[in-house]
Coordinates of C-alpha atoms in Angstrom, one line a residue:
Chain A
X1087 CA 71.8 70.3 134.5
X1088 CA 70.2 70.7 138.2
X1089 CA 68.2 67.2 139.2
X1090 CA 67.2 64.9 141.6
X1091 CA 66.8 60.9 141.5
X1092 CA 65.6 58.5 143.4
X1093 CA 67.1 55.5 141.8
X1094 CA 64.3 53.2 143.3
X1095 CA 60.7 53.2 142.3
X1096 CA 59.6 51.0 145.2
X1097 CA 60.8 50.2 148.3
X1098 CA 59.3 47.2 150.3
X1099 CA 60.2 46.6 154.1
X1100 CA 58.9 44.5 156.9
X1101 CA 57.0 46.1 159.7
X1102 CA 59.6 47.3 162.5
X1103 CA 62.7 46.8 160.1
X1104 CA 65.0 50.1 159.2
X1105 CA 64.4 51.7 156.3
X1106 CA 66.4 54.0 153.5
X1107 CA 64.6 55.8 150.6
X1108 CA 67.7 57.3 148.2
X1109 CA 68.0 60.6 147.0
X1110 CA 70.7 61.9 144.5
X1111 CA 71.1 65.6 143.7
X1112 CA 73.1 67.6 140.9
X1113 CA 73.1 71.3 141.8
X1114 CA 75.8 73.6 141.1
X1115 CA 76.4 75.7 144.7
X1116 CA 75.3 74.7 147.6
X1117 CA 72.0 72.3 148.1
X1118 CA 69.2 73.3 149.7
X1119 CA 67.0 69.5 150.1
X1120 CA 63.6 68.7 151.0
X1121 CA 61.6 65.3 151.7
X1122 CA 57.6 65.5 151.3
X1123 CA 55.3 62.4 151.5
X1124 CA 52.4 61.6 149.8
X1125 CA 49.6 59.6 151.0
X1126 CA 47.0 58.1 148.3
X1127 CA 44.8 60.4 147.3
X1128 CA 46.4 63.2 149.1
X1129 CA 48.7 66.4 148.9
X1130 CA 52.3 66.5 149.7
X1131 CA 53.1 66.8 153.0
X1132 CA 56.3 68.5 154.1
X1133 CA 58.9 65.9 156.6
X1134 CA 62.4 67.5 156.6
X1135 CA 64.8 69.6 155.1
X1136 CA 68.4 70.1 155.0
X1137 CA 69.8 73.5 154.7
X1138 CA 73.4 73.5 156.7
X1139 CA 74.5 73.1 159.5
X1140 CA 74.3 69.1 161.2
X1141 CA 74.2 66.5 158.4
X1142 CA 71.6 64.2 160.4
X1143 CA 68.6 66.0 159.9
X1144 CA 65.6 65.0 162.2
X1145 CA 61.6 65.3 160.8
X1146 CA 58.3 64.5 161.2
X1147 CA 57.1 61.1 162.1
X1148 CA 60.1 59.9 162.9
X1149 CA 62.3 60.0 159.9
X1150 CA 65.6 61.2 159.5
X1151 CA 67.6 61.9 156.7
X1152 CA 71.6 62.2 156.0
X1153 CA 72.9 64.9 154.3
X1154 CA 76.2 63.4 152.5
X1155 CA 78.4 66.2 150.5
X1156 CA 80.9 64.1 149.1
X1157 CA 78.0 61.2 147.8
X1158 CA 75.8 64.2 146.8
X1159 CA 72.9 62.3 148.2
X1160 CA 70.0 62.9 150.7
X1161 CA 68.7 59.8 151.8
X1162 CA 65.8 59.5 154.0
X1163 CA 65.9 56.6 156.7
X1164 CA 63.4 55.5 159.7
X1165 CA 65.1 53.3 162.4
X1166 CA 61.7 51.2 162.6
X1167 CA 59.4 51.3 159.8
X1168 CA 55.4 51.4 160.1
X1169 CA 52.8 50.4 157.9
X1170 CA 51.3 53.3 158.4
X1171 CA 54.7 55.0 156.8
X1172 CA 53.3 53.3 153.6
X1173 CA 53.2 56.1 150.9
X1174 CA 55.0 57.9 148.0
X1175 CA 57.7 60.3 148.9
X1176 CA 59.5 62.8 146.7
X1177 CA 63.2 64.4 147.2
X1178 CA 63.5 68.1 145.9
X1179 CA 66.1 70.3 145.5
X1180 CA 65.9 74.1 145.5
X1181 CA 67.8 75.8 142.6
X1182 CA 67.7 79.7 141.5
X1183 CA 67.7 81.5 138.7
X1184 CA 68.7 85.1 138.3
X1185 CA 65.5 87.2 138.8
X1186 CA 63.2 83.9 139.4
X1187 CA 64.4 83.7 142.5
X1188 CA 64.3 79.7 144.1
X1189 CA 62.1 76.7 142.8
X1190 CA 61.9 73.3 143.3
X1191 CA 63.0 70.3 141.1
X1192 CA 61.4 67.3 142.9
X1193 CA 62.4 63.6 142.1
X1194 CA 60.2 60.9 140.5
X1195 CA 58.9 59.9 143.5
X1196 CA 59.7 56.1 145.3
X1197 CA 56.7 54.1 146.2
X1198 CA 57.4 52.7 150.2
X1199 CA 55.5 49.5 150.7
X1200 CA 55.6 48.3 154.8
X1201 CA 54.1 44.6 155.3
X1202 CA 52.8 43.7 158.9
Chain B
X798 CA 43.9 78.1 159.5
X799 CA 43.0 75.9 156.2
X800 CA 46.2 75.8 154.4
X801 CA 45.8 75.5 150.6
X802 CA 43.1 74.1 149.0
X803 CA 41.9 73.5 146.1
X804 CA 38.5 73.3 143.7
X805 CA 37.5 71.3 142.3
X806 CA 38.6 67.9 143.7
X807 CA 37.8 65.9 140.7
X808 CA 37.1 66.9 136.8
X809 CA 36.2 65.3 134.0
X810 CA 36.9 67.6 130.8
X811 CA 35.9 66.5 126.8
X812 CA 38.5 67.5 124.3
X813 CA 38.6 70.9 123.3
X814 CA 37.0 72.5 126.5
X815 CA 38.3 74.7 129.2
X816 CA 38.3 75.2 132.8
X817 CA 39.7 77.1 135.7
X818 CA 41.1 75.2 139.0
X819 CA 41.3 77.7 142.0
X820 CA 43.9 77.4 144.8
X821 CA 43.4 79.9 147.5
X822 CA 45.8 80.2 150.9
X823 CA 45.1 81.6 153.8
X824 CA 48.5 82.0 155.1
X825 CA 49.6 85.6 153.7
X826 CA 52.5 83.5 151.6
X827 CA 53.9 85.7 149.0
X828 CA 54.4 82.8 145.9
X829 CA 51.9 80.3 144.9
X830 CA 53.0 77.8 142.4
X831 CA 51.3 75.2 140.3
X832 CA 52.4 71.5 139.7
X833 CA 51.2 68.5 137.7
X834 CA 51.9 65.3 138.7
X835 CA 52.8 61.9 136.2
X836 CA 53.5 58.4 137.0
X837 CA 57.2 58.0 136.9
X838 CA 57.4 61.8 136.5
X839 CA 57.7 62.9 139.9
X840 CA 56.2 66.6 139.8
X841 CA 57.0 69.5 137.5
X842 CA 56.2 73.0 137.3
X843 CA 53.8 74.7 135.3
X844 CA 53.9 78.4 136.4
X845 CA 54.1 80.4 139.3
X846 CA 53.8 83.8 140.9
X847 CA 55.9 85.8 143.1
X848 CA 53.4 87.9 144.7
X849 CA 50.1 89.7 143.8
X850 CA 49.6 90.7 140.1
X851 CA 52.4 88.9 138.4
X852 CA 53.0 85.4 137.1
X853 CA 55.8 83.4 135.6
X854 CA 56.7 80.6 133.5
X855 CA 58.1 77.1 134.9
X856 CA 59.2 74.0 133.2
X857 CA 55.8 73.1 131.5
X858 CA 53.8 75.9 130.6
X859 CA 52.1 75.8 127.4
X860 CA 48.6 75.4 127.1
X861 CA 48.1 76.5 130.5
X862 CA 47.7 79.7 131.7
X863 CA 47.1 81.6 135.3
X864 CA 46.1 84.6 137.1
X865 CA 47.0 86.4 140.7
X866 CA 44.2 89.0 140.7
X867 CA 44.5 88.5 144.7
X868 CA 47.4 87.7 147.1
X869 CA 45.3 84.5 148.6
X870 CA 44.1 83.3 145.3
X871 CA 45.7 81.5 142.4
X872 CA 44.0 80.2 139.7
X873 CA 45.1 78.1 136.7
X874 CA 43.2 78.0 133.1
X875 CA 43.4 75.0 130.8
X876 CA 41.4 77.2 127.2
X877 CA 40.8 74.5 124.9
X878 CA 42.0 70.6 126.8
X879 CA 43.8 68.2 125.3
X880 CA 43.9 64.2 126.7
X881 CA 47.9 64.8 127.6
X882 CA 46.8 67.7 130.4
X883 CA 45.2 64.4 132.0
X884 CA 47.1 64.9 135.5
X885 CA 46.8 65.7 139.2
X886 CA 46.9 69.2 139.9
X887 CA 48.9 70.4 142.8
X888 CA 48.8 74.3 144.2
X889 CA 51.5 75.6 146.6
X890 CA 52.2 78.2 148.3
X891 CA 55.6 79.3 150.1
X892 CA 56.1 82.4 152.4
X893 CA 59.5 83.7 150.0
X894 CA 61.3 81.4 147.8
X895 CA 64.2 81.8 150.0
X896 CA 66.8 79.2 150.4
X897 CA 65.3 77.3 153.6
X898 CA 61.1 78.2 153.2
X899 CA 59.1 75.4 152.5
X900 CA 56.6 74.9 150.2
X901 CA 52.9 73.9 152.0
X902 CA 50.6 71.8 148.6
X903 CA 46.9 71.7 148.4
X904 CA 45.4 68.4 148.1
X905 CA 45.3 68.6 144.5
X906 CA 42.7 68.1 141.4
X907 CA 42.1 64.9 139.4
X908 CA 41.7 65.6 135.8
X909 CA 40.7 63.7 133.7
X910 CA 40.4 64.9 130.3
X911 CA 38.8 62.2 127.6

């Protein structure tokens, strides 16, 4: 079966540390991956995505996130974390189906928690 | 340019009623989808359409159902609620659903049904 995980449900880092938020993925082809954030009581906002090409992939705010085939993961990583980088963020993985064309599977989500 | 959004913002529903949540776009994208969101869950599909006039199925459709009268408009009907449809509601849209297009969410709707 096609999926994504994020083996941690929360993440907690000090203010101007590095930080990594894991992503699995299970897809049979190649991977097309995806990193939103969510902000409480807010939508999900689009940061990167990988589709080929360089496996360092750079985003929004900051973040970056590594592409590794071999480990089938995606993780997402910030050389110096904020507090305002405080939020929920999701992996997703595009898959297709024959005449449904491509959809998303998203992750459960991993709660990032930046202390001052 | 607004994006998605979405009404209402907040909803509180007593078993057994119905409602309609609108997402409109005002990007000219060509598939809208519709999500719910669960602690622990992460978010799953509920249906989606792939252009004007036609709809779809995802991974959690019953009790649900939607229309795409308009292109810009997508609206999702809940006929008779149940407590397990409590959820956030999230609308997106996407240009295609080619491998690389990104998919832009509303800010979603808080239901709450008792």
């Amino acid at each position: 079966a096609q999926s994504v995980a994020q083996p941690e449900d929360q993440v907690n880092v000090a203010e101007g540390n590095p930080l990594t938020v894991k992503c699995t993925y299970s897809v049979s082809g190649n991977p097309y991956l995806f990193w939103y954030v969510q902000y409480p009581n807010r939508g999900l906002q689009f940061l990167l995505k990988y589709i080929t090409g360089d496996n360092l992939v750079k985003g929004s705010y900051g973040f970056e996130a590594e592409f590794n085939k071999s480990q089938t993961s995606f993780h997402l990583k910030k050389p110096s974390a904020l507090v305002s980088d405080s939020a929920l963020y999701f992996c997703a993985v595009r898959v297709f189906y024959y005449n449904q064309g491509g959809k998303l599977i998203f992750g459960q989500g991993t709660e990032l928690s930046v202390k001052p | 340019n607004a994006g998605v959004t979405q009404t209402p913002k907040f909803r509180v529903l007593k078993t057994g009623q119905s409602m309609t949540l609108l997402c409109a776009q005002d990007m000219n994208h060509e598939y809208m989808y519709w999500y719910r969101q669960d602690p622990g869950m992460g978010l799953r599909l509920i249906h989606y359409s792939v252009g004007e006039g036609t709809t779809a199925k995802g991974e959690v459709p019953d009790g649900y159902n939607v229309s795409r009268l308009k292109k810009q408009n997508f609206l999702l009907g809940l006929e008779s609620a149940a407590p397990s449809q409590t959820s956030v509601y999230f609308c997106a849209s996407s240009l295609t659903s080619g491998r690389g297009d990104t998919q832009y969410f509303g800010p979603g709707t808080r239901l709450t049904v008792l």
